[in-house]
Coordinates of C-alpha atoms in Angstrom, one line a residue:
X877 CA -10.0 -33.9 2.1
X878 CA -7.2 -34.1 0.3
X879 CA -5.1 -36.4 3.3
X880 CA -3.0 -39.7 2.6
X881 CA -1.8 -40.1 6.5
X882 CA 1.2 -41.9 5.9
X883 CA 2.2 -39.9 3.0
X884 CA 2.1 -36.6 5.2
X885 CA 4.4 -37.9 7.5
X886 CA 7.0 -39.0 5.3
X887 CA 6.3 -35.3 3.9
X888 CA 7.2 -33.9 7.2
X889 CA 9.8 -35.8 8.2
X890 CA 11.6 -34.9 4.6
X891 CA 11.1 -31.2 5.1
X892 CA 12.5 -31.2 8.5
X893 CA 15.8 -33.1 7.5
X894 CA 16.1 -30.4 4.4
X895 CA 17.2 -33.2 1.8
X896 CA 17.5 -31.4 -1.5
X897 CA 18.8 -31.5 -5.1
X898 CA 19.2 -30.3 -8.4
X899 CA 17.6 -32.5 -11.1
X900 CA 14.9 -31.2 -13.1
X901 CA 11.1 -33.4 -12.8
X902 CA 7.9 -31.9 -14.6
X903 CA 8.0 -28.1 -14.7
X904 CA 6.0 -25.0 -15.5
X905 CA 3.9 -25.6 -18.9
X906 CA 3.8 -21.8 -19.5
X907 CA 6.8 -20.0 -20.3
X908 CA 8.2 -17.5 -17.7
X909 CA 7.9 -13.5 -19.1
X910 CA 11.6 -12.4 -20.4
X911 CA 12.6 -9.3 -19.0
X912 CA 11.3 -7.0 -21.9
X913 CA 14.4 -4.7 -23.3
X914 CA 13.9 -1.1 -23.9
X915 CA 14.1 -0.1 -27.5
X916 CA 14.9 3.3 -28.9
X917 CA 11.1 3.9 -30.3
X918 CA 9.8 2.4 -27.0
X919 CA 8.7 4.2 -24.0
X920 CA 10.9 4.1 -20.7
X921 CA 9.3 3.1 -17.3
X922 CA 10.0 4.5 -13.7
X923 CA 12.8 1.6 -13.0
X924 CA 12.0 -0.1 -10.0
X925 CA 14.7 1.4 -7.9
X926 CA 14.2 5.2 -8.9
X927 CA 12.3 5.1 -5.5
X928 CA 10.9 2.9 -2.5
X929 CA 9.6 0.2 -4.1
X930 CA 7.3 -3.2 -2.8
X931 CA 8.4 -6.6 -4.6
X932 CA 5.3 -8.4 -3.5
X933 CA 5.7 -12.0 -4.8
X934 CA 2.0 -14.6 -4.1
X935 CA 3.1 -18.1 -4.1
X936 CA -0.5 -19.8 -4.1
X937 CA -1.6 -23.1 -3.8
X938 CA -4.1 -23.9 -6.7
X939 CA -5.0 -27.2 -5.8
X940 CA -8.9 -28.3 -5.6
X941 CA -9.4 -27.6 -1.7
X942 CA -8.5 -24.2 -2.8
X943 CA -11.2 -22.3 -4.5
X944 CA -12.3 -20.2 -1.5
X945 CA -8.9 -18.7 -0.9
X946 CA -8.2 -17.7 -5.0
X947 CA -11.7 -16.2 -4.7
X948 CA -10.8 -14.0 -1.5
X949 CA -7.5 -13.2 -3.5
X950 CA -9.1 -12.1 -6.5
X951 CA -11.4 -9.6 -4.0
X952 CA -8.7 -8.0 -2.0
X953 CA -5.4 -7.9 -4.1
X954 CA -6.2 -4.5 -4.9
X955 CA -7.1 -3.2 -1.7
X956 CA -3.9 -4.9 0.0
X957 CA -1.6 -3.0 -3.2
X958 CA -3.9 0.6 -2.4
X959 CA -2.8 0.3 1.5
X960 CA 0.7 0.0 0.7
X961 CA 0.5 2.7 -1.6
X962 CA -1.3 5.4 1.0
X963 CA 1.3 5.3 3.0
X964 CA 3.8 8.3 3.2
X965 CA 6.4 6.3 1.1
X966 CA 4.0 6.4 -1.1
X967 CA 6.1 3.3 -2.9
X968 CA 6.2 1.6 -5.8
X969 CA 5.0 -2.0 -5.8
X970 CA 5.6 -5.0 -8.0
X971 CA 3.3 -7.6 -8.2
X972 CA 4.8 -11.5 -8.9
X973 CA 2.4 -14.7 -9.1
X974 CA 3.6 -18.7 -8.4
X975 CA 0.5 -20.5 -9.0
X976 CA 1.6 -24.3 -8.0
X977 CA -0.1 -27.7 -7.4
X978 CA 1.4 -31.0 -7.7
X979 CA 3.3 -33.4 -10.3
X980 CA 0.7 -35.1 -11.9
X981 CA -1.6 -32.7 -12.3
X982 CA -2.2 -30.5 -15.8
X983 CA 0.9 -28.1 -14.0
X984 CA 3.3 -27.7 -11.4
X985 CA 3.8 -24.2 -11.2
X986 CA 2.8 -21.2 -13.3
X987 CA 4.8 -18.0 -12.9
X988 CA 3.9 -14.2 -13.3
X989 CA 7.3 -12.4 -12.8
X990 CA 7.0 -9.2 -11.2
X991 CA 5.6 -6.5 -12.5
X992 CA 3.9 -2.9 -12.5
X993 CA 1.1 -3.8 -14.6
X994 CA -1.3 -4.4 -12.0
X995 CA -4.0 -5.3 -14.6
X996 CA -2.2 -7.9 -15.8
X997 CA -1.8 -9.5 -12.2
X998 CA -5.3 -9.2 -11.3
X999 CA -6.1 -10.8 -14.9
X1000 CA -3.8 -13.8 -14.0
X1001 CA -5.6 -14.1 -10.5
X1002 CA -9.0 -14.1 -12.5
X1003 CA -7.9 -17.3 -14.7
X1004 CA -6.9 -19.6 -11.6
X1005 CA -9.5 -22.4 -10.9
X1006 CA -8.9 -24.6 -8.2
X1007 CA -8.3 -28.0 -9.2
X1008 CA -6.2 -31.2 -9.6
X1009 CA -4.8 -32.6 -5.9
X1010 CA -6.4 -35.5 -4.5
X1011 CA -3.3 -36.5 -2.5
X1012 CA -2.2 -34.7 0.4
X1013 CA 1.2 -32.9 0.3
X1014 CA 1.9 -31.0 -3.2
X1015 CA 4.9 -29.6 -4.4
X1016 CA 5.6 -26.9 -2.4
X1017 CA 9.5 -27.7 -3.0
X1018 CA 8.9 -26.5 -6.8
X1019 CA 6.3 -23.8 -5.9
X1020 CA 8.7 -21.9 -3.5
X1021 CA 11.8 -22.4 -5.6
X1022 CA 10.3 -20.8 -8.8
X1023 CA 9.0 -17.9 -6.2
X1024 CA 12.7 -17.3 -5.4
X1025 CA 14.5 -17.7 -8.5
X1026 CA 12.1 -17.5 -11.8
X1027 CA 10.1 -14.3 -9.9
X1028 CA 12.2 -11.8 -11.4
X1029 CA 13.5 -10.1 -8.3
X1030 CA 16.0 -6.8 -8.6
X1031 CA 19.2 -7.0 -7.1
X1032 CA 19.1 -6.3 -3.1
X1033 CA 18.4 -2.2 -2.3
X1034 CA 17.6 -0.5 0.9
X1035 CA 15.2 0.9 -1.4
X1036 CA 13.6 -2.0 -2.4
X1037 CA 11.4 -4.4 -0.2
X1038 CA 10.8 -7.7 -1.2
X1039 CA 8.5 -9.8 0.7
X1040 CA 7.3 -13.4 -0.4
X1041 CA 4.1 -14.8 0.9
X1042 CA 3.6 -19.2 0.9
X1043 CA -0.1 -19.7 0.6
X1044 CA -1.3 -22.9 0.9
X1045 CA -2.8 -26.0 3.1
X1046 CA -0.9 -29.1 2.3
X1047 CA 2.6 -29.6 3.5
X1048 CA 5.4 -30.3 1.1
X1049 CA 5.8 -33.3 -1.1
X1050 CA 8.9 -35.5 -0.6
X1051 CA 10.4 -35.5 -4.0
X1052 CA 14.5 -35.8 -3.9
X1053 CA 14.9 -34.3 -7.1
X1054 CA 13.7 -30.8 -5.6
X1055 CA 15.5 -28.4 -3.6
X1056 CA 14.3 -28.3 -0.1
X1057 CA 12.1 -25.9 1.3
X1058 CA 14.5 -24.5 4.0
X1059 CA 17.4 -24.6 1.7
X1060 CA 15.3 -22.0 -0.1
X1061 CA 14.2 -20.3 2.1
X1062 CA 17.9 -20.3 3.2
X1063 CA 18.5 -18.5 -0.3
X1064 CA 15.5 -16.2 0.1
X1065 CA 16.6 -14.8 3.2
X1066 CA 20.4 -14.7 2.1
X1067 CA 19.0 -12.5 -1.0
X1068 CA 17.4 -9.4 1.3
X1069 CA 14.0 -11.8 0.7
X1070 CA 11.3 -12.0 3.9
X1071 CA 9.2 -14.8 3.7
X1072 CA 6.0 -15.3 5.1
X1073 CA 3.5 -18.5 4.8
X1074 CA 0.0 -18.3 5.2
X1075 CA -1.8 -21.9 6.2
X1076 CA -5.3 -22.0 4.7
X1077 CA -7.2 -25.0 7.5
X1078 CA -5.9 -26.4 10.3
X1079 CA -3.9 -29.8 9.1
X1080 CA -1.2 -29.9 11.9
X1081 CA 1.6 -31.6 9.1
X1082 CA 0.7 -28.0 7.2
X1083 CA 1.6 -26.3 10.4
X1084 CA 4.6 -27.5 11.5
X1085 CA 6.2 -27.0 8.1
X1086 CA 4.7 -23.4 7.3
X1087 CA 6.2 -21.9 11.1
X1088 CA 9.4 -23.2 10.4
X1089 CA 9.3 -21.7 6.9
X1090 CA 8.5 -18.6 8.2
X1091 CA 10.9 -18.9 11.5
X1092 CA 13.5 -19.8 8.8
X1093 CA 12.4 -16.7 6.4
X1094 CA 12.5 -13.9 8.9
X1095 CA 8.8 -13.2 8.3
X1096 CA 5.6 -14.3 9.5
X1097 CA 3.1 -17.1 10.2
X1098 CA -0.7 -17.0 10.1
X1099 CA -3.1 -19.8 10.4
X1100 CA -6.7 -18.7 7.8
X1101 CA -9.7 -20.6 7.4
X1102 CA -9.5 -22.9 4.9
X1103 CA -11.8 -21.1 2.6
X1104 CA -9.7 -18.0 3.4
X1105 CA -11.1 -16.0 5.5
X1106 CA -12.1 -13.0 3.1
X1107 CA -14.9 -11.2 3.5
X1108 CA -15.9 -8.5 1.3
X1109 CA -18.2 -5.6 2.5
X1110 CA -20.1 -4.1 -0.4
X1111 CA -21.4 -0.2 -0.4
X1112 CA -23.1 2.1 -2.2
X1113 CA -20.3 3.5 -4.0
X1114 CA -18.9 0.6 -5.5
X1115 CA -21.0 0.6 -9.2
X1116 CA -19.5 4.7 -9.0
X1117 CA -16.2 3.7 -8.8
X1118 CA -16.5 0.7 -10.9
X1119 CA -17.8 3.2 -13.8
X1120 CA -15.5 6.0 -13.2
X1121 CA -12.6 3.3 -13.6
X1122 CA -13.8 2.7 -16.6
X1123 CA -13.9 6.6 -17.4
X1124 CA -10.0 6.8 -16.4
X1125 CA -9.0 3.5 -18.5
X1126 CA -10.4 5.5 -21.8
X1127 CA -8.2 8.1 -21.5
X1128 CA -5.0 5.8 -22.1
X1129 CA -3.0 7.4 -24.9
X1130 CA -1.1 4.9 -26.4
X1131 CA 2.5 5.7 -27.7
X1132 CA 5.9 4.2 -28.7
X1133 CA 7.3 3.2 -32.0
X1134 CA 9.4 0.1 -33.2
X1135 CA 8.2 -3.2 -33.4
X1136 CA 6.9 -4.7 -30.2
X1137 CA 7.5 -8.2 -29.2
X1138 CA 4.3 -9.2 -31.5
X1139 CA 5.6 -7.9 -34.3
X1140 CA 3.3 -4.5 -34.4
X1141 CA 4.2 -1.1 -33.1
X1142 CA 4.4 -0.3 -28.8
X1143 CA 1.7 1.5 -29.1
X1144 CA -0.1 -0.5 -31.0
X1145 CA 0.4 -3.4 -28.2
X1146 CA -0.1 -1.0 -25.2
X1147 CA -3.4 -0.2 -27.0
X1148 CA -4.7 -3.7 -27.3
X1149 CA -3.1 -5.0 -23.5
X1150 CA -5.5 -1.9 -22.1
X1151 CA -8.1 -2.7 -24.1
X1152 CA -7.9 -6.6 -23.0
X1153 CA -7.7 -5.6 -19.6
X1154 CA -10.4 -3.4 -19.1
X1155 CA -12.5 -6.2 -21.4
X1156 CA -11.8 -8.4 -18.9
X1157 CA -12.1 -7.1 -15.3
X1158 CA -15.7 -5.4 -16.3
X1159 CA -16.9 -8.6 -17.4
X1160 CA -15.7 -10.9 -14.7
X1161 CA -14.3 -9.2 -11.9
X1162 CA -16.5 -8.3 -8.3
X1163 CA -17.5 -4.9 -8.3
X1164 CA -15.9 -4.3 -4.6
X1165 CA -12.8 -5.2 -6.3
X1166 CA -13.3 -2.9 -9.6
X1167 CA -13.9 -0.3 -7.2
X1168 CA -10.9 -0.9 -5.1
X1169 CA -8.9 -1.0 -9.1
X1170 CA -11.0 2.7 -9.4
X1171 CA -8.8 3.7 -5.9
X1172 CA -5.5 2.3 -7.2
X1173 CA -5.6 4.1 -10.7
X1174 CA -5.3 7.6 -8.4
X1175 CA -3.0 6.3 -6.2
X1176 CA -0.5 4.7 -8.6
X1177 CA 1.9 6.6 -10.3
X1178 CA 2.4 3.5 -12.7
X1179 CA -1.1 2.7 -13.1
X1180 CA -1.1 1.8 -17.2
X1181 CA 1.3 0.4 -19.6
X1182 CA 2.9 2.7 -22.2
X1183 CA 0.5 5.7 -21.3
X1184 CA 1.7 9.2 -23.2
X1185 CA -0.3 11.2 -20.7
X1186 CA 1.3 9.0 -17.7
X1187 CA 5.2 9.5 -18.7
X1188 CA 4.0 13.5 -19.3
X1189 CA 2.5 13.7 -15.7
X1190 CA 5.0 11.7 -14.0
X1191 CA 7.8 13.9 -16.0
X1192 CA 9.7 11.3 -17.9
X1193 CA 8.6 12.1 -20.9
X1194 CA 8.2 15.8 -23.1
X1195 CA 5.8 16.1 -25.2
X1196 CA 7.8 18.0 -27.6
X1197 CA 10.6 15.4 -27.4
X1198 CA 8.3 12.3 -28.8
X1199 CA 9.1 12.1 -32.6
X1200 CA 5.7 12.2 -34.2
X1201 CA 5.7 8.6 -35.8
X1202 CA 5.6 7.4 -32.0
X1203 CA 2.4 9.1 -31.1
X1204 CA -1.2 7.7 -31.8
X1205 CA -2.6 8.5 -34.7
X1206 CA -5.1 10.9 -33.8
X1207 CA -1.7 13.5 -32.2
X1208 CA 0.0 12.8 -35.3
X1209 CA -2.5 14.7 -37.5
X1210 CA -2.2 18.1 -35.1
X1211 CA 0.1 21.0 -35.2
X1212 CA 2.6 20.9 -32.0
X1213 CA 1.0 23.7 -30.6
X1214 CA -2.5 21.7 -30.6
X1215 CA -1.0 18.5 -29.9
X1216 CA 0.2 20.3 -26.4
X1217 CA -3.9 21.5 -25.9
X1218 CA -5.1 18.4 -26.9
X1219 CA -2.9 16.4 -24.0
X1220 CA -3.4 19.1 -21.8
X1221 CA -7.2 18.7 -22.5
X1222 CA -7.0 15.3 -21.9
X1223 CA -5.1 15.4 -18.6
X1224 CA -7.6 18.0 -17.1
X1225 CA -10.0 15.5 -17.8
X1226 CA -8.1 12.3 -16.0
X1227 CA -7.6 15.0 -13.1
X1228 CA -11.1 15.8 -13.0
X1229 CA -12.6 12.0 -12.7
X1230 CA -9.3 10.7 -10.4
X1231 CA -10.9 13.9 -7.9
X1232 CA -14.4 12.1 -7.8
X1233 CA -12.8 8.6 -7.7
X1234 CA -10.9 10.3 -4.5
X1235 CA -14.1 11.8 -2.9
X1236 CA -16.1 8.9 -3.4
X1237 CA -13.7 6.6 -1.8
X1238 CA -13.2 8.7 1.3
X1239 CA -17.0 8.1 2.1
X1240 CA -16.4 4.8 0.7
X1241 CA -13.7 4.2 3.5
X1242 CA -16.4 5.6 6.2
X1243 CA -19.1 3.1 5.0
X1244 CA -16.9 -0.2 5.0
X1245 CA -15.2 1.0 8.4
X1246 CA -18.6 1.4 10.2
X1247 CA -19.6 -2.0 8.9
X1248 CA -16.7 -4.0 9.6
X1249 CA -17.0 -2.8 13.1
X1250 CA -20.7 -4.5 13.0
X1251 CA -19.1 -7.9 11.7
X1252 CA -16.6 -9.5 14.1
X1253 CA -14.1 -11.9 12.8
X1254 CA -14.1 -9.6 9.3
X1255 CA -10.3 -8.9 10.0
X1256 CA -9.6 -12.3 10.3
X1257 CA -8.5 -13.5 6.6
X1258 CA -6.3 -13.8 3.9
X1259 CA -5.7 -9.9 3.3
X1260 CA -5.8 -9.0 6.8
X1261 CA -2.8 -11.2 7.3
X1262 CA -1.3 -9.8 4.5
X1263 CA -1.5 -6.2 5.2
X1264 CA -0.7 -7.4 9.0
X1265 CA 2.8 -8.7 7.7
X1266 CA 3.5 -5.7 5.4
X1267 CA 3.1 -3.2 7.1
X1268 CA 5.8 -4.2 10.0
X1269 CA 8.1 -5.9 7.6
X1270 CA 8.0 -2.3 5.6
X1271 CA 8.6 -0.1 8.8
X1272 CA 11.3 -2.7 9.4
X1273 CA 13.3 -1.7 5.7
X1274 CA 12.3 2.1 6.2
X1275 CA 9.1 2.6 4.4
X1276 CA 6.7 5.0 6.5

């Protein structure tokens, strides 16, 4: 274990006095994602306020002790997004990452600001090892600040939701230079923010500090094994869904003209992101948690990045309005009239697999509900105490 005794309790006692500051120590080796501008040639996205929308920001410990709870994360992320989304708000959500572990190890924090493109959080989640540590408190102080002002938030909205969740099982590190945790959390709270903090083991230091955090924040405590509690109940519909995924990523119709931020067209980028991402989860995600993706490309009306067929569904977009130089290549070469078949075609076809995705994972839902019931202790982890928090804190803002 990662405990220096004495070291702890100079931790504690520092977080409990709240000393802060302002200077600046070693900080994030990746940069943070700009907020991307829209560009005449470039397809528009739902803003985040057009409806009820999650802000969901993870502020994970990555530290060696780790390795069971980014594991569980990597598993359930998917299903925790899907139960938001069934609910009659049927909401937005945003997805933000803090990834954070201690000064000298190869980073402080990493940040994922918030975002729609649920791909491309689950494809962060999938590049977190658990390493570095060796000490006891890390630098939660850092962590926790980046969650609250490098995250990307929108401004406060009684439409918008934003809920932070502190993961982690070492107490803060002492370093002057960084703010303090409650002055943060101060901050967070001031901002519309809830914040909730998860405590992976049972270190009482860890404890102490993640209550008052979450006293402080207006949200939550729970207290997780230290390999975080997840456990994943496979069924026989899984590989289905995992395949039929697959199906619905194909039909992504790239569109959008003017240069992207790597120098090609949108289109061309969206093209190449979907491709990446669909690359990446078949090759090295679980297949409970490809087939929990399957269940949130129905369910989300955001699902994929610079989709033609997606901003024509959800009625942002007219065909007839896109200039022809911003459509793929294949649309290009077609008359308007069979351009309109051809995405008609093609969206009869997404609506015929997103119907088995949805009648698979009904009897999917039976299966995993009859066996949890055979497995005590199986609601007892890191997602159950996520979905636990969310679902009050959303009734709390209005989402049904």
């Amino acid at each position: 274990m990662k405990r220096i005794a004495s070291r702890a309790c100079a931790a504690l006692l520092t977080f409990v006095v709240g000393v802060g500051a302002t200077a600046a120590i070693v900080r994030n080796t990746e940069p943070v994602e700009p907020a991307t501008p829209v560009s005449p040639g470039q397809p528009a996205h739902e803003p985040p306020t057009a409806r009820q929308t999650l802000e969901l920001v993870f502020v994970l410990d990555t530290t060696g002790s780790m390795g069971g709870l980014l594991e569980g994360a990597k598993q359930k992320v998917w299903g925790v997004v899907n139960e938001v989304m069934r609910g009659p708000s049927a909401p937005a959500v945003r997805v933000g990452l803090v990834a954070y572990r201690d000064n000298q190890d190869q980073y402080v924090t990493q940040v994922l600001p918030l975002t729609s493109d649920l791909d491309r959080v689950y494809t962060t989640l999938m590049e977190y090892r658990a390493g570095g540590g060796g000490d006891w408190p890390e630098n939660v102080r850092r962590a926790l600040a980046d969650g609250v002002g490098r995250a990307g938030w929108s401004a406060p909205s009684r439409r918008v939701a934003q809920i932070l969740f502190l993961v982690g099982d070492a107490p803060p590190q002492d370093y002057q230079d960084e703010p303090a945790v409650l002055d943060t959390v101060k901050l967070a709270v001031s901002r519309g923010m809830v914040v909730n903090a998860i405590q992976c083991g049972a270190a009482e230091d860890t404890r102490l500090a993640w209550q008052e955090i979450a006293r402080r924040g207006e949200g939550r405590y729970f207290s997780i094994a230290q390999d975080g509690g997840v456990r994943p109940i496979p069924s026989p519909y899984d590989e289905r869904l995992s395949e039929l995924a697959a199906r619905l990523g194909s039909t992504h119709t790239p569109y959008g003209g003017g240069a992207g931020p790597a120098g090609t067209t949108y289109r061309a980028e969206a093209a190449a992101r979907q491709a990446a991402a669909e690359s990446r989860i078949a090759g090295g995600a679980d297949l409970s948690a490809r087939a929990d993706r399957a269940v949130n490309k129905v369910l989300n009306t955001n699902a994929y990045e610079g989709d033609l067929l997606q901003a024509v569904e959800n009625g942002t977009v007219r065909l007839a309005d896109v200039k022809t130089e911003d459509l793929p290549d294949d649309l290009q070469k077609l008359s308007p009239a069979a351009r309109e078949r051809e995405v008609s075609r093609r969206l009869a076809e997404r609506k015929k697999i997103r119907d088995e995705i949805t009648a698979l994972s009904r009897r999917r839902d039976e299966y995993v509900a009859a066996e949890r019931r055979k497995a005590p202790g199986a609601d007892a982890g890191f997602d159950a105490a996520v979905a636990t928090a969310l679902r009050e804190q959303l009734a709390k803002k209005g989402f049904k």
